[in-house]
Amino acid sequence: MSKILIRGAQVLGGEPQDVLIDGDTIAATARQGEIDGSGTGLSAEGATVVEADGKVLLPGLVDLHTHLREPGREDSETVLTGTRAAASGGYTSVFAMANTFPVADTAGVVEQVYRLGKESGYCDVQPIGAVTVGLEGKKLAELGAMHESAAGVTVFSDDGKCVDDAVIMRRALEYVKAFGGVVAQHAQEPRLTEGAQMNEGVVSAELGLGGWPAVAEESIIARDVLLAEHVGSRVHICHLSTAGSVEIVRWAKSRGIDVTAEVTPHHLLLTDELVRSYNPVYKVNPPLRTERDVMALREALADGTIDIVATDHAPHPHEDKDCEWGAAAMGMVGLETALSVVQHTMVDTGLLTWAGVADRMSHTPARIGQADGHGRPVSAGEPANLTLVDPAYRGPVDPAGFASRSRNTPYEGRELPGRVTHTWLRGRATLVDGKLQ
Amino acid sequence: MMRHLISAADLTRDDAVLILDTAEEMARVADRPIKKLPTLRGRTVVNLFFEDSTRTRISFEAAEKRLSADVINFTAKGSSVSKGESLKDTAQTLEAMGVDAVVIRHGASGAPYTLANSGWIDAAVINAGDGTHQHPTQALLDAFTMRRRLVGRDAGLGQDLAGKRVTIVGDILHSRVARSNVDLLHTLGADVTLVAPPTLVPVGVEHWPCEVSYDLDRVLPKSDAVMMLRVQRERMNAAFFPTEREYSRRYGLDGERMARMPEHAIVMHPGPMVRGMEITAEVADSDRCTVVEQVANGVSIRMAVLYLLLGGNEPAVTHTRPATERPAHTVLSDEEK
Ligand SMILES: [Zn+2]
């Protein structure tokens, strides 16, 4: 049995503590210096010691929204490279979106992804099942079979596409109640976003790029929370991006509707002004919005209206981004920079404590996705899924060092705070001193 | 002068006036028996058209040939070359050929900007229309036409369009001509009013340096120039307006409406016109309509832009690159073929 002693870490940003990992479990936590030879009866003898002065210890992060691309687009990412990227970013559990080739709409495909995750060993991979066959929005996929498969799917999403047919959405919401599932909606009214290239507003008017209006997101969220209320179901809103969406979710929660929502790191930091560069690295769906939206999203994440941060990690090969804006693929990688962006936008601004970060990036996403063993308290007897962060670190983002197979980050060269130094998955170190194991 | 011409918004007032004045000089070449200057001899200009536009291509080609440039036409229509990577591939091919300037027309907004700023290519880039973004030489030729008609051919030299009232009517939302004209006319001191049904005005237009009206009849009596934009019938099917008849009734320019314009006011159109839709034949054929002049002025403006971007700070005559700089594999120009 391997033992690890993490010495003097600020657990959830609190007072320095010693944390002893024994095997796959947290054996003890105690005030700094108490574990070894202070009469607690706990021995750290033979343990690998990790000096964690000034570092913050968090439960391993959980990403409810990752694109691992396998099967089908292994040139952008594989389960192995994606989970290595996840471990680099401090994640111990990721939910893999269903828009692969073939689409994850059957028990067979979700089991394949699940198995590849197990084999990778860097991070638990929980497949998300498609809501409809082939993401076509017409016919429900075999939701029950995917739930009963070895993958045990609990989250269903046609992400990349919106379940825009109100009847199909209603049926999906109702159907997954039978096994406690949740439908995660990519809210995008398709007709209002035909030819959309960026946020519709001042910048799109000037650049002559097709507009993606805020109302195309907001109208779907409004509809879906009302549907969830009507049928008494649970709905999750993916990558919420506008101030108006925040208001609708806030209203729905005040009314007692069972809705949860996520925001991506990039929507907490970047605005559509960046599109003036026509650099496709900023092309993402939903698009970067305005400063006003960014501020509303930060506030909503702080006050709990938005429940979690999810990366929407969307790897693309170089050639899909090294072209003119109109032809470029949508999406950004995010696993390896998420915590830095959250520290920058939420912690360093005083909006969120580290305990708040643990809640928004681990506890709550694990709860929404029912990721057993993840998002647990950092205390004795819990699975040793942990992340150690150096919040004092400052440095430019260098995509050359990414573990992800793709490099489409909007932060290249940008100075961001914080660095994940260690990640442990059930007591096994996947990242040590910033190096993958 | 700048190195590229991507957007009318990038031009200062002095840049723009310099281009207009230079175009007046270039226009005189057209009156000579031999309509040719040696200015760009030995220089290679590529017309890179990812989107069909015979009118614009011919106009640039005429301008390039009058300046004695070697001209390569690259027309990349069809789906196989419409993918993003092909812009890069094509650019690199042109770079290898030692091209001096690329005139690019592309269906995607921002493609010329990307070509100029990507590092794929070293040549000067001239935007000949990108998506619904910009068409700066069109705006320049429109301003040139206005200055000639409203200020005077020789009196206009050195002048801008201060105080002139220009009305642009039609599909503003999808029009790169409107965007370019708003930017340039504002820089030149003119007051611009856009007139269109609200469905054809972009969200965010309130930040443009112009007025917006939905009522053509109220604006006409206060206009020195009225620019009618082409309205595609397909827009009707996409519910931008109910019927062609209703559009014409509210936003079309007919003889009766033209009579409400001031005596001196002109009617402009970037072409090609859809007679009966946005403009009646009566108006199109009247001597207040400048469509034919606009075409002729387009060549002068494009000569001026090419000249200023490629050799403007040196004497206009006998400007050639030293032999050592010529690319090893000289591409056959039209004239050498
Ligand atoms: Zn999505």
PDB file of N, CA and C in Angstrom, chain A residues 69 75-78 81-82 84-85 88 279-282 313-322 331-337 397-413 436:
ATOM      1  N   ARG A  69     -13.718  13.305 -28.460  1.00  0.00           N
ATOM      2  CA  ARG A  69     -13.593  13.062 -29.917  1.00  0.00           C
ATOM      3  C   ARG A  69     -13.466  11.601 -30.334  1.00  0.00           C
ATOM      4  N   ASP A  75      -7.880  12.400 -34.694  1.00  0.00           N
ATOM      5  CA  ASP A  75      -6.852  13.380 -35.062  1.00  0.00           C
ATOM      6  C   ASP A  75      -6.923  14.616 -34.163  1.00  0.00           C
ATOM      7  N   SER A  76      -8.086  14.847 -33.526  1.00  0.00           N
ATOM      8  CA  SER A  76      -8.187  16.000 -32.613  1.00  0.00           C
ATOM      9  C   SER A  76      -7.878  15.610 -31.173  1.00  0.00           C
ATOM     10  N   GLU A  77      -8.375  14.440 -30.782  1.00  0.00           N
ATOM     11  CA  GLU A  77      -8.207  14.005 -29.395  1.00  0.00           C
ATOM     12  C   GLU A  77      -8.596  12.537 -29.323  1.00  0.00           C
ATOM     13  N   THR A  78      -8.014  11.848 -28.336  1.00  0.00           N
ATOM     14  CA  THR A  78      -8.460  10.490 -28.042  1.00  0.00           C
ATOM     15  C   THR A  78      -8.829  10.460 -26.569  1.00  0.00           C
ATOM     16  N   THR A  81      -5.442  10.913 -24.771  1.00  0.00           N
ATOM     17  CA  THR A  81      -4.859  12.268 -24.727  1.00  0.00           C
ATOM     18  C   THR A  81      -5.782  13.227 -23.973  1.00  0.00           C
ATOM     19  N   GLY A  82      -7.070  13.039 -24.131  1.00  0.00           N
ATOM     20  CA  GLY A  82      -8.024  13.917 -23.444  1.00  0.00           C
ATOM     21  C   GLY A  82      -7.988  13.745 -21.937  1.00  0.00           C
ATOM     22  N   ARG A  84      -5.397  12.635 -20.275  1.00  0.00           N
ATOM     23  CA  ARG A  84      -4.101  13.172 -19.824  1.00  0.00           C
ATOM     24  C   ARG A  84      -4.208  14.694 -19.663  1.00  0.00           C
ATOM     25  N   ALA A  85      -4.894  15.334 -20.625  1.00  0.00           N
ATOM     26  CA  ALA A  85      -5.126  16.779 -20.508  1.00  0.00           C
ATOM     27  C   ALA A  85      -5.943  17.079 -19.255  1.00  0.00           C
ATOM     28  N   SER A  88      -3.798  16.863 -16.220  1.00  0.00           N
ATOM     29  CA  SER A  88      -2.953  18.057 -16.182  1.00  0.00           C
ATOM     30  C   SER A  88      -3.700  19.252 -15.614  1.00  0.00           C
ATOM     31  N   ASN A 279      -9.397  36.017 -35.758  1.00  0.00           N
ATOM     32  CA  ASN A 279      -8.608  34.831 -35.421  1.00  0.00           C
ATOM     33  C   ASN A 279      -9.562  33.708 -34.997  1.00  0.00           C
ATOM     34  N   PRO A 280      -9.598  32.631 -35.782  1.00  0.00           N
ATOM     35  CA  PRO A 280     -10.587  31.566 -35.516  1.00  0.00           C
ATOM     36  C   PRO A 280     -10.431  30.897 -34.159  1.00  0.00           C
ATOM     37  N   VAL A 281      -9.354  31.167 -33.444  1.00  0.00           N
ATOM     38  CA  VAL A 281      -9.201  30.593 -32.115  1.00  0.00           C
ATOM     39  C   VAL A 281     -10.330  31.101 -31.200  1.00  0.00           C
ATOM     40  N   TYR A 282     -10.906  32.230 -31.562  1.00  0.00           N
ATOM     41  CA  TYR A 282     -11.999  32.797 -30.760  1.00  0.00           C
ATOM     42  C   TYR A 282     -13.379  32.359 -31.250  1.00  0.00           C
ATOM     43  N   HIS A 313     -14.471  21.644 -23.356  1.00  0.00           N
ATOM     44  CA  HIS A 313     -13.187  21.335 -24.017  1.00  0.00           C
ATOM     45  C   HIS A 313     -13.463  20.775 -25.412  1.00  0.00           C
ATOM     46  N   ALA A 314     -13.090  21.539 -26.434  1.00  0.00           N
ATOM     47  CA  ALA A 314     -13.429  21.166 -27.816  1.00  0.00           C
ATOM     48  C   ALA A 314     -12.192  21.202 -28.696  1.00  0.00           C
ATOM     49  N   PRO A 315     -11.431  20.101 -28.673  1.00  0.00           N
ATOM     50  CA  PRO A 315     -10.186  20.084 -29.452  1.00  0.00           C
ATOM     51  C   PRO A 315     -10.427  20.014 -30.959  1.00  0.00           C
ATOM     52  N   HIS A 316      -9.611  20.764 -31.695  1.00  0.00           N
ATOM     53  CA  HIS A 316      -9.646  20.710 -33.164  1.00  0.00           C
ATOM     54  C   HIS A 316      -8.211  20.681 -33.681  1.00  0.00           C
ATOM     55  N   PRO A 317      -7.971  19.954 -34.758  1.00  0.00           N
ATOM     56  CA  PRO A 317      -6.625  19.961 -35.331  1.00  0.00           C
ATOM     57  C   PRO A 317      -6.295  21.319 -35.936  1.00  0.00           C
ATOM     58  N   HIS A 318      -4.996  21.589 -36.029  1.00  0.00           N
ATOM     59  CA  HIS A 318      -4.491  22.884 -36.498  1.00  0.00           C
ATOM     60  C   HIS A 318      -5.176  23.347 -37.788  1.00  0.00           C
ATOM     61  N   GLU A 319      -5.308  22.432 -38.763  1.00  0.00           N
ATOM     62  CA  GLU A 319      -5.808  22.867 -40.071  1.00  0.00           C
ATOM     63  C   GLU A 319      -7.271  23.322 -40.021  1.00  0.00           C
ATOM     64  N   ASP A 320      -8.009  22.880 -38.991  1.00  0.00           N
ATOM     65  CA  ASP A 320      -9.398  23.319 -38.887  1.00  0.00           C
ATOM     66  C   ASP A 320      -9.523  24.725 -38.303  1.00  0.00           C
ATOM     67  N   LYS A 321      -8.392  25.262 -37.838  1.00  0.00           N
ATOM     68  CA  LYS A 321      -8.406  26.616 -37.274  1.00  0.00           C
ATOM     69  C   LYS A 321      -7.492  27.564 -38.047  1.00  0.00           C
ATOM     70  N   ASP A 322      -6.574  27.009 -38.847  1.00  0.00           N
ATOM     71  CA  ASP A 322      -5.599  27.823 -39.569  1.00  0.00           C
ATOM     72  C   ASP A 322      -6.178  28.198 -40.924  1.00  0.00           C
ATOM     73  N   GLY A 331     -14.964  26.045 -31.428  1.00  0.00           N
ATOM     74  CA  GLY A 331     -14.569  25.387 -30.189  1.00  0.00           C
ATOM     75  C   GLY A 331     -13.160  25.731 -29.754  1.00  0.00           C
ATOM     76  N   MET A 332     -12.921  25.511 -28.458  1.00  0.00           N
ATOM     77  CA  MET A 332     -11.617  25.785 -27.853  1.00  0.00           C
ATOM     78  C   MET A 332     -11.289  24.643 -26.909  1.00  0.00           C
ATOM     79  N   VAL A 333      -9.990  24.383 -26.733  1.00  0.00           N
ATOM     80  CA  VAL A 333      -9.629  23.444 -25.671  1.00  0.00           C
ATOM     81  C   VAL A 333      -9.729  24.183 -24.338  1.00  0.00           C
ATOM     82  N   GLY A 334      -9.937  23.433 -23.253  1.00  0.00           N
ATOM     83  CA  GLY A 334     -10.162  24.131 -21.994  1.00  0.00           C
ATOM     84  C   GLY A 334      -9.720  23.407 -20.738  1.00  0.00           C
ATOM     85  N   LEU A 335      -9.493  22.098 -20.839  1.00  0.00           N
ATOM     86  CA  LEU A 335      -9.224  21.332 -19.623  1.00  0.00           C
ATOM     87  C   LEU A 335      -7.992  21.829 -18.869  1.00  0.00           C
ATOM     88  N   GLU A 336      -6.973  22.230 -19.623  1.00  0.00           N
ATOM     89  CA  GLU A 336      -5.697  22.532 -18.976  1.00  0.00           C
ATOM     90  C   GLU A 336      -5.582  23.975 -18.492  1.00  0.00           C
ATOM     91  N   THR A 337      -6.560  24.794 -18.822  1.00  0.00           N
ATOM     92  CA  THR A 337      -6.506  26.200 -18.400  1.00  0.00           C
ATOM     93  C   THR A 337      -7.692  26.603 -17.527  1.00  0.00           C
ATOM     94  N   VAL A 397       0.499  31.238 -20.873  1.00  0.00           N
ATOM     95  CA  VAL A 397       0.030  29.929 -21.321  1.00  0.00           C
ATOM     96  C   VAL A 397       0.839  29.511 -22.546  1.00  0.00           C
ATOM     97  N   ASP A 398       1.378  28.309 -22.490  1.00  0.00           N
ATOM     98  CA  ASP A 398       2.159  27.806 -23.619  1.00  0.00           C
ATOM     99  C   ASP A 398       1.541  26.508 -24.128  1.00  0.00           C
ATOM    100  N   PRO A 399       0.785  26.593 -25.219  1.00  0.00           N
ATOM    101  CA  PRO A 399       0.098  25.393 -25.711  1.00  0.00           C
ATOM    102  C   PRO A 399       1.056  24.271 -26.114  1.00  0.00           C
ATOM    103  N   ALA A 400       2.320  24.609 -26.350  1.00  0.00           N
ATOM    104  CA  ALA A 400       3.270  23.561 -26.733  1.00  0.00           C
ATOM    105  C   ALA A 400       3.370  22.505 -25.635  1.00  0.00           C
ATOM    106  N   GLY A 401       3.096  22.921 -24.409  1.00  0.00           N
ATOM    107  CA  GLY A 401       3.182  21.985 -23.300  1.00  0.00           C
ATOM    108  C   GLY A 401       1.884  21.244 -23.004  1.00  0.00           C
ATOM    109  N   PHE A 402       0.870  21.434 -23.821  1.00  0.00           N
ATOM    110  CA  PHE A 402      -0.415  20.782 -23.549  1.00  0.00           C
ATOM    111  C   PHE A 402      -0.347  19.269 -23.752  1.00  0.00           C
ATOM    112  N   ALA A 403      -1.094  18.562 -22.923  1.00  0.00           N
ATOM    113  CA  ALA A 403      -1.214  17.120 -23.105  1.00  0.00           C
ATOM    114  C   ALA A 403      -2.298  16.786 -24.123  1.00  0.00           C
ATOM    115  N   SER A 404      -3.202  17.718 -24.310  1.00  0.00           N
ATOM    116  CA  SER A 404      -4.248  17.516 -25.311  1.00  0.00           C
ATOM    117  C   SER A 404      -3.599  17.391 -26.683  1.00  0.00           C
ATOM    118  N   ARG A 405      -4.244  16.621 -27.574  1.00  0.00           N
ATOM    119  CA  ARG A 405      -3.683  16.483 -28.913  1.00  0.00           C
ATOM    120  C   ARG A 405      -3.841  17.780 -29.707  1.00  0.00           C
ATOM    121  N   SER A 406      -4.734  18.640 -29.264  1.00  0.00           N
ATOM    122  CA  SER A 406      -4.996  19.877 -30.006  1.00  0.00           C
ATOM    123  C   SER A 406      -4.511  21.096 -29.234  1.00  0.00           C
ATOM    124  N   ARG A 407      -4.333  22.193 -29.985  1.00  0.00           N
ATOM    125  CA  ARG A 407      -3.692  23.376 -29.406  1.00  0.00           C
ATOM    126  C   ARG A 407      -4.567  24.621 -29.534  1.00  0.00           C
ATOM    127  N   ASN A 408      -5.855  24.415 -29.830  1.00  0.00           N
ATOM    128  CA  ASN A 408      -6.696  25.581 -30.114  1.00  0.00           C
ATOM    129  C   ASN A 408      -7.149  26.288 -28.843  1.00  0.00           C
ATOM    130  N   THR A 409      -6.169  26.917 -28.187  1.00  0.00           N
ATOM    131  CA  THR A 409      -6.466  27.672 -26.970  1.00  0.00           C
ATOM    132  C   THR A 409      -6.499  29.162 -27.273  1.00  0.00           C
ATOM    133  N   PRO A 410      -7.465  29.871 -26.703  1.00  0.00           N
ATOM    134  CA  PRO A 410      -7.491  31.329 -26.900  1.00  0.00           C
ATOM    135  C   PRO A 410      -6.512  32.060 -25.991  1.00  0.00           C
ATOM    136  N   TYR A 411      -5.814  31.324 -25.131  1.00  0.00           N
ATOM    137  CA  TYR A 411      -4.982  31.979 -24.115  1.00  0.00           C
ATOM    138  C   TYR A 411      -3.493  31.944 -24.428  1.00  0.00           C
ATOM    139  N   GLU A 412      -3.125  31.500 -25.623  1.00  0.00           N
ATOM    140  CA  GLU A 412      -1.701  31.391 -25.934  1.00  0.00           C
ATOM    141  C   GLU A 412      -0.981  32.708 -25.629  1.00  0.00           C
ATOM    142  N   GLY A 413       0.051  32.606 -24.798  1.00  0.00           N
ATOM    143  CA  GLY A 413       0.850  33.783 -24.483  1.00  0.00           C
ATOM    144  C   GLY A 413       0.236  34.681 -23.420  1.00  0.00           C
ATOM    145  N   LEU A 436       2.925  14.787 -16.036  1.00  0.00           N
ATOM    146  CA  LEU A 436       2.061  13.608 -16.086  1.00  0.00           C
ATOM    147  C   LEU A 436       2.857  12.364 -15.745  1.00  0.00           C
TER     148      LEU A 436
END
